[in-house]
Amino acid sequence: MNADSRFETVIGLEIHTQLRTRSKIFCGCPNQFGSQPNTQICPVCAAFPGVLPVLNREVLNMAIKTGLALNGQIRLRNEFSRKNYFYPDLPAGYQISQFELPIVEHGELMIEPEDGPRKRIGITRIHMEVDAGKNLHEGIIGASWVDLNRTGTPLLEIVTEPDLRSAAETGAFLKKLRAIVRYLEVCDGNMEEGSFRCDANVSVRRWGETKLGTRAEIKNLNSIRNVMRAIEFEVDRQIDRIENGEKVIQETRLWDANQNLTRSMRGKEEAHDYRYFPEPDLPPVLLDPARIETIRATLPELPDQKFLRFQDQYGLSDYDAGVLTANRELAEYFESAVRAALPADPKVVANWVTGELLAFLNKEGLEISQSPVQASALGALTGMIHKAVISGKIAKTVFAHMCVHGGEPQQIVLEKGLTQVTDQGAIEAEVERILGAHADKIAQYRAGKTQLLGFFVGEVMKATRGKANPGVVNELLINKLST
Amino acid sequence: MDVATLTLTQAAQALATHEISSVELTRAFLTRIEALNPSLNAFITMDPKGALQAAEAADKRLARHEGSPLTGIPLAIKDLFCTRDLRTTCGSRMLANFHPPYESTVTARLKAAGAVILGKTNMDEFAMGSSNETSHFGPVRNPWDLERTPGGSSGGSAAAMAAGLCVAAIGTDTGGSIRQPAAMTGITGLKPTYGRVSRFGMVAFASSLDQAGPMTRTAMDAAILLQAMAGEDPQDSTCLNSPVPDYVRAINQSMRGVKIGIPEEYFGSGLHPEVRLAIEAVKEVYQGLGAILVPISLPHTQHAIPTYYIIAPAEASSNLARYDGIRFGHRCENPKDLKDLYARTRAEGFGAEVKRRIMLGTYVLSSGYYDAYYRKAQQVRRLIAEDFARAFREQDLGVILTPTTPETAFRLGEKNADPVSMYLSDIFTINVNLAGVPAISLPCGFDTQGLPIGFQLIGRPLDEVAILSAGHAYQQASHCHTITPGGKA
């Protein structure tokens, strides 16, 4: 099935980001994970009679920060609402969220999808809300347990316009958005652990049709790869239905990553009536424009700005600048390495980071923050190549050593006696020795088999254990072989 | 000393001069409660041990000449304020065995001031009712006539006060639940400005309307209690941070030249002639004190009842969702699945009036009805608030004077079959909650059956001083408030 031939795909996303505040959104309990069930809770978390929510101002700051970074309009008067439904992991019987007056509206994000040109994706709204607890069923027979530790975790829900047109665009959007929330340090962006969650509204329509098709909301998407796979499956499923003369039903569907398909969870008629109304326990949030400007001034350099600066300041390629700025910590690593490498060419540093370093980290499954090779060490290593203290080949040996043992390259080179030999006399002696031992090959060379130069270089390097400056070796050999 | 008629002011004086100790006073009330509560049913839970411990501690403070005017004063608390480790039922089977692990801000402040909590008073279930008949623990009887209601929902607090079972009591008022029972039992009851007193630890009925207040013998006593209760609370975001004036010091303001608004809408055909007569007499007292009566109009008054019965149930339907049998409170036996657990727990735990309001509230918030009911009601609520603001501003009023209730205490069971006639019992008090303004009910006489009549003074937002001082001036010039049911109970 080719989705592009007669049908256009339309996708809108709802992303829930857990905010990295110290305490929960409406009480003083710590906002942390991994504790024993129901140990990080208080009467507010458990919605005991008579308790009241008090808004954590840090949540407000993070919402404003995110709104500004996504070029949104901050509502100076926004309000919380109650979303009412019964579920054991929702102790109050309602979720405190924002409905009619969210804190951010009309944002946007530029994406660079692999399947097309740079594109603007509209952000309809961003609102603050509270996360629910968790129902536990595994390993329990005849009952379910409720863990309220997560209750009260602050969330930002980011809702996009139906502007995405493919799985690839959706993947690019999520990567970019995740990079931004990480840059802002508002969310750790971990989809597997659920701190960055995405629901996708997917529909298809015939090309040229202006009305949106009936959508399915897909849940249970715990990685960007799964989001993309689920969209691809769902698009095919909807097109098949339409082509078979069936209707697409408005419903909520769950992604099954093992079987690679989506299946119906509940239909429109089973949808909750959430009975939203303004939360009477919290007065409307009134924001001072000065506070927004103060927060704007603290915004870090964002991926797009950094991308342009890296190209401009370091002369990096689109590829290198893109890879290095996709992750704030990686960008910071690169810039530290450049400083330590001076006056070496930043492009060479970029090659080391995007090449050797990332290859190693990916292989080991490590984050940049866990790298055994410090930025200053990688920079110093590049600097040593630039100053011809070691050859590129020796540098790879030193790098491999640092990957296992850490340490500073200068020290390693000294201890292992790897300093490059540039002394012409010493190299010349080795060259003479090698030439003396291979009279036959000299004759062949002189007869026109010039590719033997590589053999001679290799022999000299082997004899000097790689320490001879290859440029000097080359020059000496060519001179001697041609006379 | 006859503790049954003691005002808070007199009791504080007697304690300060060591004429009586707090332990003696507390014991005297515990004895009276033991004797009279079986016929009144004013208390749900007694705390004699806690009360006597608090009284002993208060006596030590009094011996050192420390403490406040509340130190050692025995109080009755509506069973809607969470009291740490002391059962808090809210008049419901749902919370019949609920022992809160925390203390409400109001009771915490009263305890810190040295007050003695005798016990928790009976009330309509979740404060939903105007006659105290919806309580899971049975109706409260009016000390003036045991066949009649003391009003509601703070009926237990009102009956305890009128029968002399405490020096003062605390109630809550969502649509008149302090003022209506105060009027029906011949005591003074103050509903402060919304947000003047913290709601933390008050079991919520309708969050945007609920407010705690004192129920006392005099306006002066109400001022003393409000002083201790009022003020900013970091645990309640809707609690106002404006400074709390010295109510006691400000209470002696003269009524000379003060303009009193008389809203025509409160004197229509629904008002019982005997109540009307009593209010006419109040007007004369104020004129005699030099006040100026100004006829005014509050044109949206008639919409108060329908507006209230949309907004309050809407909030209640959501506030009461937490009673699901999962974490605390009543849980049905052997639920077969989650839906059964919810359905039976709530069917068993809630009474009929609470269920009626949950259904009403769920309906008005439902998709397709929200705009027609809830949103419209909020718009009307704004108009009602503007009525008050305009009248105060344009006529430069000090207070507004109205009857508190259209009639005196009705018979138990009289209005049970007709919820709307019950709802109309709050017709003069509900506007005040919708507008968020303060109001006080004061006793002003008796009907021909000897039942108390009350009048209401309404103030500008945060101007409790105006209604307290006008109430105090009236009580200086009259003696209704000193009459008690005596041997009747």
Short mmCIF file of N, CA, C and O in Angstrom, two decimals, chain A residues 407-466:
data_model
loop_
_atom_site.label_atom_id
_atom_site.label_comp_id
_atom_site.label_asym_id
_atom_site.label_seq_id
_atom_site.Cartn_x
_atom_site.Cartn_y
_atom_site.Cartn_z
N GLY A 407 41.56 9.15 31.76
CA GLY A 407 42.89 9.75 31.85
C GLY A 407 43.12 10.84 30.82
O GLY A 407 42.28 11.13 29.98
N GLU A 408 44.33 11.43 30.95
CA GLU A 408 44.71 12.56 30.09
C GLU A 408 45.64 12.05 29.01
O GLU A 408 46.57 11.28 29.27
N PRO A 409 45.45 12.50 27.77
CA PRO A 409 46.25 11.97 26.65
C PRO A 409 47.75 12.25 26.80
O PRO A 409 48.58 11.39 26.48
N GLN A 410 48.11 13.45 27.30
CA GLN A 410 49.54 13.77 27.45
C GLN A 410 50.24 12.71 28.29
O GLN A 410 51.31 12.21 27.96
N GLN A 411 49.59 12.39 29.40
CA GLN A 411 50.12 11.41 30.34
C GLN A 411 50.29 10.05 29.67
O GLN A 411 51.33 9.40 29.79
N ILE A 412 49.24 9.66 28.94
CA ILE A 412 49.25 8.34 28.30
C ILE A 412 50.36 8.26 27.27
O ILE A 412 51.12 7.28 27.20
N VAL A 413 50.51 9.31 26.47
CA VAL A 413 51.54 9.34 25.43
C VAL A 413 52.93 9.25 26.06
O VAL A 413 53.80 8.50 25.62
N LEU A 414 53.10 9.99 27.17
CA LEU A 414 54.41 9.98 27.86
C LEU A 414 54.71 8.60 28.42
O LEU A 414 55.77 8.02 28.20
N GLU A 415 53.71 8.05 29.15
CA GLU A 415 53.92 6.76 29.80
C GLU A 415 54.21 5.66 28.80
O GLU A 415 55.02 4.78 29.04
N LYS A 416 53.54 5.73 27.67
CA LYS A 416 53.69 4.66 26.69
C LYS A 416 54.78 4.97 25.66
O LYS A 416 55.00 4.18 24.73
N GLY A 417 55.41 6.15 25.81
CA GLY A 417 56.48 6.51 24.88
C GLY A 417 55.99 6.60 23.45
O GLY A 417 56.60 6.08 22.52
N LEU A 418 54.87 7.25 23.25
CA LEU A 418 54.26 7.28 21.93
C LEU A 418 54.53 8.57 21.18
O LEU A 418 54.00 8.79 20.10
N THR A 419 55.37 9.46 21.79
CA THR A 419 55.60 10.75 21.14
C THR A 419 56.14 10.54 19.73
O THR A 419 57.01 9.71 19.48
N GLN A 420 55.59 11.34 18.83
CA GLN A 420 55.95 11.20 17.42
C GLN A 420 57.41 11.63 17.20
O GLN A 420 57.88 12.61 17.76
N VAL A 421 58.15 10.86 16.36
CA VAL A 421 59.55 11.21 16.04
C VAL A 421 59.55 12.07 14.79
O VAL A 421 59.08 11.64 13.74
N THR A 422 60.04 13.30 14.92
CA THR A 422 60.11 14.16 13.74
C THR A 422 61.57 14.48 13.40
O THR A 422 61.86 15.14 12.41
N ASP A 423 62.45 13.99 14.26
CA ASP A 423 63.89 14.23 14.04
C ASP A 423 64.31 13.55 12.74
O ASP A 423 64.31 12.32 12.62
N GLN A 424 64.69 14.37 11.76
CA GLN A 424 65.01 13.89 10.42
C GLN A 424 66.11 12.83 10.44
O GLN A 424 66.01 11.79 9.79
N GLY A 425 67.15 13.09 11.27
CA GLY A 425 68.29 12.18 11.33
C GLY A 425 67.89 10.79 11.77
O GLY A 425 68.25 9.78 11.15
N ALA A 426 67.08 10.74 12.86
CA ALA A 426 66.67 9.45 13.41
C ALA A 426 65.82 8.68 12.40
O ALA A 426 65.99 7.47 12.21
N ILE A 427 64.91 9.40 11.73
CA ILE A 427 64.05 8.74 10.76
C ILE A 427 64.88 8.26 9.57
O ILE A 427 64.72 7.15 9.06
N GLU A 428 65.84 9.12 9.16
CA GLU A 428 66.67 8.79 7.99
C GLU A 428 67.43 7.50 8.22
O GLU A 428 67.55 6.65 7.33
N ALA A 429 67.91 7.31 9.46
CA ALA A 429 68.65 6.09 9.78
C ALA A 429 67.77 4.86 9.57
O ALA A 429 68.21 3.86 8.98
N GLU A 430 66.51 4.95 10.02
CA GLU A 430 65.58 3.83 9.84
C GLU A 430 65.30 3.60 8.36
O GLU A 430 65.22 2.46 7.89
N VAL A 431 65.13 4.73 7.62
CA VAL A 431 64.84 4.61 6.19
C VAL A 431 65.97 3.88 5.48
O VAL A 431 65.75 2.95 4.69
N GLU A 432 67.21 4.28 5.80
CA GLU A 432 68.39 3.63 5.19
C GLU A 432 68.38 2.14 5.49
O GLU A 432 68.64 1.31 4.64
N ARG A 433 68.05 1.80 6.75
CA ARG A 433 68.08 0.41 7.18
C ARG A 433 67.06 -0.41 6.37
O ARG A 433 67.35 -1.48 5.87
N ILE A 434 65.86 0.13 6.23
CA ILE A 434 64.80 -0.58 5.51
C ILE A 434 65.17 -0.73 4.03
O ILE A 434 65.03 -1.82 3.43
N LEU A 435 65.69 0.34 3.45
CA LEU A 435 66.04 0.29 2.03
C LEU A 435 67.13 -0.75 1.78
O LEU A 435 67.10 -1.52 0.82
N GLY A 436 68.11 -0.79 2.74
CA GLY A 436 69.22 -1.74 2.62
C GLY A 436 68.74 -3.18 2.61
O GLY A 436 69.32 -4.05 1.98
N ALA A 437 67.63 -3.43 3.29
CA ALA A 437 67.14 -4.81 3.41
C ALA A 437 66.24 -5.22 2.25
O ALA A 437 65.79 -6.35 2.19
N HIS A 438 65.92 -4.27 1.35
CA HIS A 438 64.95 -4.61 0.31
C HIS A 438 65.41 -4.13 -1.06
O HIS A 438 64.68 -3.43 -1.78
N ALA A 439 66.59 -4.52 -1.43
CA ALA A 439 67.17 -4.07 -2.70
C ALA A 439 66.26 -4.48 -3.87
O ALA A 439 66.08 -3.72 -4.83
N ASP A 440 65.68 -5.71 -3.80
CA ASP A 440 64.80 -6.19 -4.89
C ASP A 440 63.63 -5.27 -5.13
O ASP A 440 63.27 -4.91 -6.24
N LYS A 441 63.00 -4.84 -4.02
CA LYS A 441 61.82 -3.99 -4.14
C LYS A 441 62.19 -2.61 -4.66
O LYS A 441 61.40 -1.96 -5.35
N ILE A 442 63.42 -2.14 -4.29
CA ILE A 442 63.86 -0.84 -4.80
C ILE A 442 63.92 -0.90 -6.32
O ILE A 442 63.47 0.02 -7.02
N ALA A 443 64.46 -2.03 -6.83
CA ALA A 443 64.57 -2.19 -8.29
C ALA A 443 63.19 -2.17 -8.93
O ALA A 443 62.97 -1.49 -9.94
N GLN A 444 62.25 -2.91 -8.32
CA GLN A 444 60.89 -2.95 -8.88
C GLN A 444 60.28 -1.54 -8.89
O GLN A 444 59.61 -1.13 -9.84
N TYR A 445 60.49 -0.81 -7.80
CA TYR A 445 59.95 0.54 -7.70
C TYR A 445 60.47 1.39 -8.84
O TYR A 445 59.71 2.07 -9.53
N ARG A 446 61.80 1.30 -8.95
CA ARG A 446 62.42 2.17 -9.96
C ARG A 446 62.00 1.75 -11.36
O ARG A 446 62.00 2.57 -12.29
N ALA A 447 61.58 0.45 -11.50
CA ALA A 447 61.11 -0.01 -12.81
C ALA A 447 59.68 0.47 -13.08
O ALA A 447 59.11 0.14 -14.12
N GLY A 448 59.09 1.18 -12.13
CA GLY A 448 57.76 1.74 -12.40
C GLY A 448 56.68 1.30 -11.42
O GLY A 448 55.55 1.80 -11.45
N LYS A 449 56.98 0.34 -10.54
CA LYS A 449 55.94 -0.13 -9.60
C LYS A 449 55.91 0.79 -8.35
O LYS A 449 56.32 0.39 -7.25
N THR A 450 55.47 2.06 -8.62
CA THR A 450 55.58 3.09 -7.57
C THR A 450 54.67 2.85 -6.37
O THR A 450 54.85 3.44 -5.32
N GLN A 451 53.68 1.95 -6.58
CA GLN A 451 52.80 1.71 -5.42
C GLN A 451 53.53 1.03 -4.26
O GLN A 451 53.02 0.94 -3.16
N LEU A 452 54.77 0.59 -4.54
CA LEU A 452 55.56 0.00 -3.45
C LEU A 452 55.96 1.02 -2.39
O LEU A 452 56.41 0.65 -1.30
N LEU A 453 55.74 2.31 -2.71
CA LEU A 453 56.05 3.34 -1.70
C LEU A 453 55.32 3.03 -0.39
O LEU A 453 55.89 3.15 0.70
N GLY A 454 54.07 2.63 -0.52
CA GLY A 454 53.27 2.31 0.67
C GLY A 454 53.93 1.22 1.51
O GLY A 454 53.92 1.27 2.74
N PHE A 455 54.50 0.22 0.84
CA PHE A 455 55.18 -0.86 1.55
C PHE A 455 56.32 -0.31 2.39
O PHE A 455 56.45 -0.63 3.58
N PHE A 456 57.15 0.57 1.73
CA PHE A 456 58.31 1.12 2.44
C PHE A 456 57.85 1.97 3.63
O PHE A 456 58.39 1.87 4.72
N VAL A 457 56.82 2.82 3.41
CA VAL A 457 56.31 3.66 4.52
C VAL A 457 55.88 2.77 5.67
O VAL A 457 56.24 2.97 6.82
N GLY A 458 55.16 1.74 5.32
CA GLY A 458 54.66 0.82 6.33
C GLY A 458 55.78 0.20 7.13
O GLY A 458 55.70 0.09 8.36
N GLU A 459 56.83 -0.25 6.43
CA GLU A 459 57.94 -0.88 7.12
C GLU A 459 58.61 0.09 8.09
O GLU A 459 58.95 -0.27 9.21
N VAL A 460 58.80 1.35 7.61
CA VAL A 460 59.44 2.36 8.48
C VAL A 460 58.57 2.61 9.70
O VAL A 460 59.05 2.65 10.85
N MET A 461 57.26 2.75 9.48
CA MET A 461 56.36 3.03 10.61
C MET A 461 56.37 1.87 11.60
O MET A 461 56.37 2.06 12.81
N LYS A 462 56.41 0.66 11.03
CA LYS A 462 56.43 -0.52 11.89
C LYS A 462 57.69 -0.51 12.76
O LYS A 462 57.63 -0.72 13.97
N ALA A 463 58.81 -0.18 12.11
CA ALA A 463 60.08 -0.18 12.83
C ALA A 463 60.10 0.89 13.91
O ALA A 463 60.75 0.72 14.95
N THR A 464 59.40 2.00 13.66
CA THR A 464 59.40 3.07 14.69
C THR A 464 58.19 2.96 15.59
O THR A 464 57.89 3.88 16.34
N ARG A 465 57.48 1.89 15.51
CA ARG A 465 56.25 1.65 16.28
C ARG A 465 55.27 2.81 16.13
O ARG A 465 54.64 3.27 17.08
N GLY A 466 55.19 3.31 14.88
CA GLY A 466 54.18 4.30 14.55
C GLY A 466 54.52 5.72 14.96
O GLY A 466 53.76 6.64 14.73
#
